[in-house]
Short mmCIF file of C-alpha atoms in Angstrom, two decimals:
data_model
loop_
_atom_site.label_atom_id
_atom_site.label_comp_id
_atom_site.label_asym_id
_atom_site.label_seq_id
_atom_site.Cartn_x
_atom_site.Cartn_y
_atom_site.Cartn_z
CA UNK A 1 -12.20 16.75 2.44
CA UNK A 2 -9.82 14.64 0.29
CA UNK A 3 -6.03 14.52 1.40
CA UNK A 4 -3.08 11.52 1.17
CA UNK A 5 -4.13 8.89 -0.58
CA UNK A 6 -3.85 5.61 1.40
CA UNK A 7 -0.06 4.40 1.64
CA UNK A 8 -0.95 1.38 0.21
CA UNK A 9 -1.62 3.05 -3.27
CA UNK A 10 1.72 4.99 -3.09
CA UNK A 11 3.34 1.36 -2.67
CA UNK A 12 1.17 0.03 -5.58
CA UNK A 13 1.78 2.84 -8.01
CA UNK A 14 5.83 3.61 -7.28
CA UNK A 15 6.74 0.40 -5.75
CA UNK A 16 8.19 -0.89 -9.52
CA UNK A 17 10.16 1.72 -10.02
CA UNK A 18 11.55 2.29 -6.98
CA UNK A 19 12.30 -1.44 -7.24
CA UNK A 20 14.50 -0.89 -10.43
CA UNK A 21 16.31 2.26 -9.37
CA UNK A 22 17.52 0.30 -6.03
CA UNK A 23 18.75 -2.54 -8.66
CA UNK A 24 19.46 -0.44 -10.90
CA UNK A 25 22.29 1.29 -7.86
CA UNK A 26 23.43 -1.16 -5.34
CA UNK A 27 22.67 -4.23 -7.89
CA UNK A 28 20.37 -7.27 -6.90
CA UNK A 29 21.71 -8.39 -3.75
CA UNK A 30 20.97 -5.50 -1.99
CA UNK A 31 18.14 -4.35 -3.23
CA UNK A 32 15.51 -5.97 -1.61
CA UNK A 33 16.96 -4.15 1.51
CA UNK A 34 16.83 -1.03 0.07
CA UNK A 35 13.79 -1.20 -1.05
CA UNK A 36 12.00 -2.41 1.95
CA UNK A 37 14.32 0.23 4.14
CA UNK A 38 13.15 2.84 2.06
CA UNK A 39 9.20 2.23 2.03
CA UNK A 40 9.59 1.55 5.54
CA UNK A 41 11.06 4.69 6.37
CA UNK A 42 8.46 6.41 3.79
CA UNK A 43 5.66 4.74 5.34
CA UNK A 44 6.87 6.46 8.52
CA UNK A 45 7.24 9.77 7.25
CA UNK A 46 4.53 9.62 5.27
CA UNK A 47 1.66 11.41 7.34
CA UNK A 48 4.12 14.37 7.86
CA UNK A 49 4.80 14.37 4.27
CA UNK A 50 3.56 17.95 2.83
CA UNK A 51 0.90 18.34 0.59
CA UNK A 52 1.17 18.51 -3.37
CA UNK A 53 4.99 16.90 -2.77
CA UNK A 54 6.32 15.27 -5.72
CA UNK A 55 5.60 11.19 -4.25
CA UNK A 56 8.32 9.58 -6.79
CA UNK A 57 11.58 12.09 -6.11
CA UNK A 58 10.33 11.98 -2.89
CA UNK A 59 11.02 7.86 -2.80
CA UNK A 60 14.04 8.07 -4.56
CA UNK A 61 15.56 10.72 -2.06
CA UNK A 62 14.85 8.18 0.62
CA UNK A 63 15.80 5.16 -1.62
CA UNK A 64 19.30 6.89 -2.55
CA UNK A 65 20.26 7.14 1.28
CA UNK A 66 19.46 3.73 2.41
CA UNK A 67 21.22 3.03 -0.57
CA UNK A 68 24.14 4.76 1.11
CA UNK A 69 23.05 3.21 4.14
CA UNK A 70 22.80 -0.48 2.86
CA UNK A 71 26.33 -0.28 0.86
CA UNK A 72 27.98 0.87 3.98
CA UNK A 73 26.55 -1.97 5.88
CA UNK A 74 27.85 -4.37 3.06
CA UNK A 75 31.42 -2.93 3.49
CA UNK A 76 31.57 -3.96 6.99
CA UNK A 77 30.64 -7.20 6.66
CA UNK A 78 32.70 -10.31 6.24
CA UNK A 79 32.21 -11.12 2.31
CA UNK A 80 32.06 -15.03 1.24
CA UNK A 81 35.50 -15.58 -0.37
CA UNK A 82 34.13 -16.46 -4.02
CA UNK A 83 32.74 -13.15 -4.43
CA UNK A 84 36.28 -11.30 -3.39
CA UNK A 85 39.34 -12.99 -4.62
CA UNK A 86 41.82 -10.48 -3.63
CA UNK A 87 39.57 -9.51 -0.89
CA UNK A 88 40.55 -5.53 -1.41
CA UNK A 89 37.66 -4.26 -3.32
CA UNK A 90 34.27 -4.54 -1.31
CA UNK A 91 30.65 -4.15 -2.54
CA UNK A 92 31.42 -0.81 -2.30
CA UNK A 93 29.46 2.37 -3.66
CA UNK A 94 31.57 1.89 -7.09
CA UNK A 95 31.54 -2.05 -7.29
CA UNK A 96 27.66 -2.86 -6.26
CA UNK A 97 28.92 -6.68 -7.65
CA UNK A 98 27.57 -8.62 -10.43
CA UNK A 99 24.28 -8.54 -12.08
CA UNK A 100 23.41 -12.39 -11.88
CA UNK A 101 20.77 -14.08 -12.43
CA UNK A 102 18.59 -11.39 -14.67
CA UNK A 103 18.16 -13.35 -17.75
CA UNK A 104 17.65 -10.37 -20.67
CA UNK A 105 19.91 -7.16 -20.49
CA UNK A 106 21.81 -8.82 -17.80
CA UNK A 107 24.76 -6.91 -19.82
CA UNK A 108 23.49 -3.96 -19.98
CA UNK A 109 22.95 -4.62 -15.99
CA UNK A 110 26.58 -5.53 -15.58
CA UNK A 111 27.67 -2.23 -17.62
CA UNK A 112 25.56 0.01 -15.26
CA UNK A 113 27.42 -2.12 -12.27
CA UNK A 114 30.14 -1.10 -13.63
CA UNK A 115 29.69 2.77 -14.03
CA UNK A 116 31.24 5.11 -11.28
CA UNK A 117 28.75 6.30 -8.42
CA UNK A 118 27.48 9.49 -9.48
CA UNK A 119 27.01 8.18 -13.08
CA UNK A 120 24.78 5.31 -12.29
CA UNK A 121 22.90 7.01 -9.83
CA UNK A 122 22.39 9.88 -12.54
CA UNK A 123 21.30 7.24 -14.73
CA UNK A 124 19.10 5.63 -12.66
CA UNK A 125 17.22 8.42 -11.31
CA UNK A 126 16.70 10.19 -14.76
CA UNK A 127 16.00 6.94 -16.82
CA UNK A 128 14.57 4.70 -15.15
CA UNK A 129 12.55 7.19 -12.15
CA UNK A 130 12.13 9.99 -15.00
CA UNK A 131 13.55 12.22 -12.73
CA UNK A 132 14.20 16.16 -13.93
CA UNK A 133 18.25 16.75 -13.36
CA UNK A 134 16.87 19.34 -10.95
CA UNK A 135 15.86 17.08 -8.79
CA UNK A 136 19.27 14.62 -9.14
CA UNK A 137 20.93 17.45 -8.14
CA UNK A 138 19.04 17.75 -5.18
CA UNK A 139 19.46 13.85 -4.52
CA UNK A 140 23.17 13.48 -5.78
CA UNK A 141 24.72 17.11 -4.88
CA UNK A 142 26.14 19.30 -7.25
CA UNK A 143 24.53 21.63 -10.16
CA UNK A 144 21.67 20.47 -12.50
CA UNK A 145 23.94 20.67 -15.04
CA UNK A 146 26.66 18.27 -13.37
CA UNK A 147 23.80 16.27 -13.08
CA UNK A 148 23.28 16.17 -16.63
CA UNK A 149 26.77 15.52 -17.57
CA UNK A 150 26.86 12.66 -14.93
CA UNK A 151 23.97 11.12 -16.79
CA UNK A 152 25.41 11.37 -20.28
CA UNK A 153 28.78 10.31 -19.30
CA UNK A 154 27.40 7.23 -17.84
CA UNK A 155 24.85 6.93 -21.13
CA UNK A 156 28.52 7.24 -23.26
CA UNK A 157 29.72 4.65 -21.19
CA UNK A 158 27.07 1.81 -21.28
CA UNK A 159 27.07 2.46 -25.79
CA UNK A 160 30.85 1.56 -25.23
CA UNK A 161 30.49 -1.11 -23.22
CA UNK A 162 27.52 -2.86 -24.18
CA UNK A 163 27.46 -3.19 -28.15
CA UNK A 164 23.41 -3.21 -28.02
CA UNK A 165 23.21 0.36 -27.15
CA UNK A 166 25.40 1.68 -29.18
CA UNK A 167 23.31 1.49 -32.77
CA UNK A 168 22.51 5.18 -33.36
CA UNK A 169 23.66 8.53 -32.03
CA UNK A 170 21.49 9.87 -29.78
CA UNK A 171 19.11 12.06 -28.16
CA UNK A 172 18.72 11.49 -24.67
CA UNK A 173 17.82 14.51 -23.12
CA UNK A 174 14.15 13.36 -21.38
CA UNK A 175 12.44 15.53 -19.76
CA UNK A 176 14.05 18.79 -18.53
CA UNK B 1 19.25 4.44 -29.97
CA UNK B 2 16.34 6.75 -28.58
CA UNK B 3 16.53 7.74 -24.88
CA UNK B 4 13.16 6.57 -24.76
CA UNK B 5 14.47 3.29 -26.46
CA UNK B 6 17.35 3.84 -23.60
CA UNK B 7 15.08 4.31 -20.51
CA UNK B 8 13.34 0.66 -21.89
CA UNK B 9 16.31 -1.51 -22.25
CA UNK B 10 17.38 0.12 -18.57
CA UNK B 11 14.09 -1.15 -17.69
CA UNK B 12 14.53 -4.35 -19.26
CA UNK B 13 17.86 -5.18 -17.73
CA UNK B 14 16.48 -4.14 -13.90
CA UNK B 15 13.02 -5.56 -13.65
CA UNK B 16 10.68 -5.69 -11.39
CA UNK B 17 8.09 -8.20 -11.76
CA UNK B 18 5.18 -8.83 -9.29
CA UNK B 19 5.82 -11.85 -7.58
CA UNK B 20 8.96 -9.81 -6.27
CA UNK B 21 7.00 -7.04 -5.51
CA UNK B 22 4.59 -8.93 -3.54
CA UNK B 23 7.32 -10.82 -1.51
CA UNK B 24 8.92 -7.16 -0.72
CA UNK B 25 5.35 -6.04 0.23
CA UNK B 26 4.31 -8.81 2.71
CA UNK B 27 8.28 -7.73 3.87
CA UNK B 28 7.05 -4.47 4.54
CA UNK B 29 3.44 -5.51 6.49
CA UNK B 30 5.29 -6.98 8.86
CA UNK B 31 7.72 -4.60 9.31
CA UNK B 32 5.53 -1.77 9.49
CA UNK B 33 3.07 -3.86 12.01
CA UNK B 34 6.68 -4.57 14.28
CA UNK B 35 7.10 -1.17 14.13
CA UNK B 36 3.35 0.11 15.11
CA UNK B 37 3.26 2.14 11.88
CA UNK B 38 0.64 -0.09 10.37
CA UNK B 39 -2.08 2.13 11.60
CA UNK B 40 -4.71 0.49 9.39
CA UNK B 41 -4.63 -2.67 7.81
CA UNK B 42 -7.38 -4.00 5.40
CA UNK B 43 -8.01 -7.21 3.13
CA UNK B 44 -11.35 -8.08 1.36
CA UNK B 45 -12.93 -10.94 1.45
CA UNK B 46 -15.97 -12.93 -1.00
CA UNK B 47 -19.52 -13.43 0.44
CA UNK B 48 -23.04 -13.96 -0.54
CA UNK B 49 -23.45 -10.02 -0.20
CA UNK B 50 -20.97 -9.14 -2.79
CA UNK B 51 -17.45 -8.36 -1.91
CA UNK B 52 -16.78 -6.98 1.64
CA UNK B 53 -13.65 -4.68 2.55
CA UNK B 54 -12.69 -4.90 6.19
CA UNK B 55 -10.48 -2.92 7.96
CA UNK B 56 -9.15 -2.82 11.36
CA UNK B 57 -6.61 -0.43 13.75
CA UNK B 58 -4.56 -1.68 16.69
CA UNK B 59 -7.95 -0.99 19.03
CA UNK B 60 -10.10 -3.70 16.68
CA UNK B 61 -12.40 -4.08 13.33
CA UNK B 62 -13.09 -0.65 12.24
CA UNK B 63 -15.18 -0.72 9.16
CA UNK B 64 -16.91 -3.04 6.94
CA UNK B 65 -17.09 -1.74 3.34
CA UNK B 66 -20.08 -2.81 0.75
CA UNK B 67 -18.67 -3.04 -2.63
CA UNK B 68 -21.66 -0.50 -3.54
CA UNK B 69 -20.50 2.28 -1.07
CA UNK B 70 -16.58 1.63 -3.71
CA UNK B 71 -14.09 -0.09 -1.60
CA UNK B 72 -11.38 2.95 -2.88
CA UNK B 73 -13.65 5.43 -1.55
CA UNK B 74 -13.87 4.00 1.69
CA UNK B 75 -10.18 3.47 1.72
CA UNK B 76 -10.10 7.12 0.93
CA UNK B 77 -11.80 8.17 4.23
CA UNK B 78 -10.45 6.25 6.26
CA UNK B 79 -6.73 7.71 5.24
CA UNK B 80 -8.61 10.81 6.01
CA UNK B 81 -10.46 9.87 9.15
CA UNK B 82 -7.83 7.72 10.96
CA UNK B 83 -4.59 7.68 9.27
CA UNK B 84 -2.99 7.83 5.42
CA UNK B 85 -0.71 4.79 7.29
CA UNK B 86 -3.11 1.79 5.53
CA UNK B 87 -1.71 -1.06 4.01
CA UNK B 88 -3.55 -3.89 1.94
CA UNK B 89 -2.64 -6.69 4.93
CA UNK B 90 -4.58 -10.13 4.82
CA UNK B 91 -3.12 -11.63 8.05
CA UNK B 92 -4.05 -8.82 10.40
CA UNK B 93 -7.59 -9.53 9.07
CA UNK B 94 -7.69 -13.25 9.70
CA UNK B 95 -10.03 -13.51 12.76
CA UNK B 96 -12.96 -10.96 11.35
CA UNK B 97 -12.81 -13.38 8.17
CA UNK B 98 -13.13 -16.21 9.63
CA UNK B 99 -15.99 -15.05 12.22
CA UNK B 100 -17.75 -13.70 8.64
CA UNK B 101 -17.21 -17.06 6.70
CA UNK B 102 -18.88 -19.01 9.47
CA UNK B 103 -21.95 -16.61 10.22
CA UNK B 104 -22.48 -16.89 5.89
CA UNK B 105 -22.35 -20.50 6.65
CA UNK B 106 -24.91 -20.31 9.46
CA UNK B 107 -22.33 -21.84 11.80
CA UNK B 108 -21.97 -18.01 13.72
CA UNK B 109 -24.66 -16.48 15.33
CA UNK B 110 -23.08 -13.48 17.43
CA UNK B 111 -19.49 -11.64 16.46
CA UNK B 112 -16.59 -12.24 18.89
CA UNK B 113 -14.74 -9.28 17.89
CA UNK B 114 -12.60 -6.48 19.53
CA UNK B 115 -14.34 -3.54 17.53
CA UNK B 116 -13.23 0.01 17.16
CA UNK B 117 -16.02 2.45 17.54
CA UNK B 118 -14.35 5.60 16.40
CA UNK B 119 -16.21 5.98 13.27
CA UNK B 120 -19.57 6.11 15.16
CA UNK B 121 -19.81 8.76 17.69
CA UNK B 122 -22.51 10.27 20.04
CA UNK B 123 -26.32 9.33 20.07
CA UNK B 124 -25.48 7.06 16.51
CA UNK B 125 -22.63 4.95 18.51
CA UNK B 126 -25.07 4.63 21.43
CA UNK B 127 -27.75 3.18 19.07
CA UNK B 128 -25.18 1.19 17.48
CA UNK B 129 -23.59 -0.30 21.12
CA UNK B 130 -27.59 -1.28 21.19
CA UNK B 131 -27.79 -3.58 18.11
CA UNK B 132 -26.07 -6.66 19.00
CA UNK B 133 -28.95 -6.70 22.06
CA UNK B 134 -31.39 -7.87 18.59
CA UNK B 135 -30.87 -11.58 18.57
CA UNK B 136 -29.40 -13.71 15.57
CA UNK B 137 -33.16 -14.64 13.06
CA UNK B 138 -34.95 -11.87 15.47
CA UNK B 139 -36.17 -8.25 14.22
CA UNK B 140 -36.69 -4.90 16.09
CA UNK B 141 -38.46 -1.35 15.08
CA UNK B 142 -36.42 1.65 14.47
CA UNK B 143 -38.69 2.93 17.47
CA UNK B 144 -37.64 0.28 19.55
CA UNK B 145 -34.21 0.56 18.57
CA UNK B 146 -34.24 4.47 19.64
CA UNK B 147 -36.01 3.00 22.75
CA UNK B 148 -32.77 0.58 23.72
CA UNK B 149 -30.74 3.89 23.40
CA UNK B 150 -32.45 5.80 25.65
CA UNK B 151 -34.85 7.87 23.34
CA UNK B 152 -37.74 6.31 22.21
CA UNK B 153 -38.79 9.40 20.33
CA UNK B 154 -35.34 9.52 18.12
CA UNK B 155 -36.95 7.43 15.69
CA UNK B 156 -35.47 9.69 12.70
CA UNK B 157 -31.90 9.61 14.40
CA UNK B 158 -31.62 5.65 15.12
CA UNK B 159 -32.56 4.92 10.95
CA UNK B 160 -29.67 7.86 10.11
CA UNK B 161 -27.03 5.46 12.71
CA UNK B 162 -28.08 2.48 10.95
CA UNK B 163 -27.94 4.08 7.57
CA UNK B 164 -24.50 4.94 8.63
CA UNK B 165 -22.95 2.10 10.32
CA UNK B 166 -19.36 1.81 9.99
CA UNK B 167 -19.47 -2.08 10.77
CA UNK B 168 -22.37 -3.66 9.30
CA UNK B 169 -23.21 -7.04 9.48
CA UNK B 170 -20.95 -7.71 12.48
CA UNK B 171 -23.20 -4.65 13.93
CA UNK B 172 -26.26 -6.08 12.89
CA UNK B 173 -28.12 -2.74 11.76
CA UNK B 174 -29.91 -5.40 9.08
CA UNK B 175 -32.43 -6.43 11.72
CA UNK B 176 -33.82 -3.28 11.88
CA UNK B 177 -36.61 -2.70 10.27
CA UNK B 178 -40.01 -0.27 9.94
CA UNK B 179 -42.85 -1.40 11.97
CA UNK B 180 -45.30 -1.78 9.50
CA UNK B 181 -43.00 -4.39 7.84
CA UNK B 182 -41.23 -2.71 5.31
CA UNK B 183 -37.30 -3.53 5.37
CA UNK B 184 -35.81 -0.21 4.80
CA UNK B 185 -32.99 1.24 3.59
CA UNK B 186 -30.03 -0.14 4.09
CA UNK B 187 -26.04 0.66 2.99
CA UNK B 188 -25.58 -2.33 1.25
CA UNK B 189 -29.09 -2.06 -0.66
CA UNK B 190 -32.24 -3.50 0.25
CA UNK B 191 -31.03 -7.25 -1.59
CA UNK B 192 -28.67 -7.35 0.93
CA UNK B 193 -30.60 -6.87 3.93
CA UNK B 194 -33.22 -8.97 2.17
CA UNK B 195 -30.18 -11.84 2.11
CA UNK B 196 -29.15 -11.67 5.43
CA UNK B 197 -32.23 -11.81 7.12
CA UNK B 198 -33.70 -14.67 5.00
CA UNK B 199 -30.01 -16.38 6.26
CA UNK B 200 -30.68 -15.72 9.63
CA UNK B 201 -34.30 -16.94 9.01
CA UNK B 202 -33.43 -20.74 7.52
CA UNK B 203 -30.52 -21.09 9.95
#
């Protein structure tokens, strides 16, 4: 009898993307915490985990609350100066900071920083994890089709703001 | 743009490349192994025998894969056997590779290991416990090895424990032989046995 595949291959095979979507949310400074928070926490949960599950929205449920978890954590604590010049706006869940340091698309990085909450978590989940808005609705709250709107909001947003993806109208429904 | 042309650029502009996702892994190892989640950890190692996956739990060294019986496959069962918890982790593994390295060497002669038996259980774990009695260059008779476990008759049952030891080599199920000579089967094919013993031999 065959059942869960060794956790290892679950970290080999969604590792990457769950990766992205934590950089893709709190930006690069957290990330790595998310990340390792949520595989952690997977890893945990893991044996429990029912058969047949859907692995991947199963990762970025758990990713998207120690992303919660990890910008709260931020908030508390003291930021360096340089990084807060009027010191009233924290890394908080709407300001994950500045992209830095990510060479190509760094723009594109800073206009997803830049999106409101919902909207680059929408984003995230349904371009970059491939996500059905079914699901995001299930991760984010709200309706599947709030979901969707959240998504192409944000979408509408990054063609304003970053002059690269704004060459053609569009398409973008993916999946469901 | 395309959304598919969308979800690439998105890609693009939050990457993940692999030496990142090898620092977050090792991050994770030790986490998981603070946390007594790691319930198996496994590495392979490079030997005159081919490729060997080893794998250990908190009790000790566990299994010893052949690259013929598909390292993925063992992996597999042990998932099912023990726990899904496994995690490709080199350090936990550093004792058991060294031991190996010096015994391919001819430096080792006996295993100093803490070894988990659960994979072997009943008369097969008693033949098993028997093995390491064999000394290093030395051979011994299926009927003899029955005979250390208590059943000289069990000729048939000793060969199916050696043809199913969960930790060869550090087990050493490779000095067994028939007693008219012939080498036998073994899990890691006859050229294997055939290379171990002629190592034992010259050492």
């Amino acid at each position: 009898m065959t059942g869960k595949q060794p956790f290892e291959a679950v970290v080999a095979r969604h590792g990457a993307t769950v990766l992205r979507v934590c950089r893709a949310v709190l930006g690069p400074a957290d990330a790595d915490d998310a990340w390792s928070e949520t595989f952690l926490s997977a890893m945990r949960a893991y044996p429990d985990l029912p058969e047949g599950a859907n692995i991947e929205a199963w990762l970025v449920t758990i990713a998207h609350r120690k992303a919660i978890d990890v910008t709260r954590a931020a908030a508390r604590r003291p930021l360096p100066l340089a990084q807060t010049p009027d010191g009233a706006t924290g890394a908080g869940a709407d300001n994950p900071g500045q992209a830095v340091g990510l060479g190509i698309g760094s723009d594109l990085a800073d206009a997803v920083a830049k999106l409101p909450a919902k909207q680059r978590q929408a984003v995230a989940y349904h371009y970059l994890a491939g996500l059905p808005y079914a699901d995001i609705a299930a991760i984010i709250g709200g309706s599947a089709d709030a979901a969707r709107r959240a998504a192409a909001d944000g979408i509408a947003a990054l063609r304003r703001a970053f002059p690269g993806a704004t060459k053609e109208p569009t398409h973008e429904r993916r999946g469901q | 743009m395309t959304a598919d042309e969308l979800a690439s650029e998105l890609a693009q502009a939050f990457p993940s490349d692999s030496n990142d996702l090898a620092r977050l892994h090792a991050r994770l190892t030790s986490a998981a192994q603070r946390d007594g989640i790691l319930d198996v950890a496994y590495r392979t190692v490079d030997s005159p025998v081919g490729p060997l996956l080893l794998a250990t739990t908190e009790a000790g060294l566990v299994r010893i894969g052949y690259a013929s019986e598909d390292h993925d496959a063992v992996l597999q069962s042990l998932a099912d056997r023990i726990s899904p918890r496994v995690l490709n982790a080199p350090s936990r593994l550093e004792a058991p590779a060294r031991e190996l390295g010096e015994y391919f060497t001819g430096r080792r002669r006996s295993f100093d290991l803490p070894l988990d038996w659960r994979l072997a259980a009943g008369f097969r774990r008693a033949v098993l416990s028997h093995l390491p009695e064999i000394g290093y260059g030395q051979t011994a008779s299926y009927a003899a090895v029955a005979g250390l476990a208590g059943n000289p008759r069990a000729i048939r049952a000793a060969a199916s424990a050696c043809a199913t030891n969960p930790l060869p080599i550090v087990v050493p199920c490779h000095r067994v032989i028939y007693s008219d000579g012939r080498i036998g089967n073994y899990l890691g094919g006859p050229e294997a046995k055939r290379t171990l013993l002629s190592l034992e031999a010259a050492a």
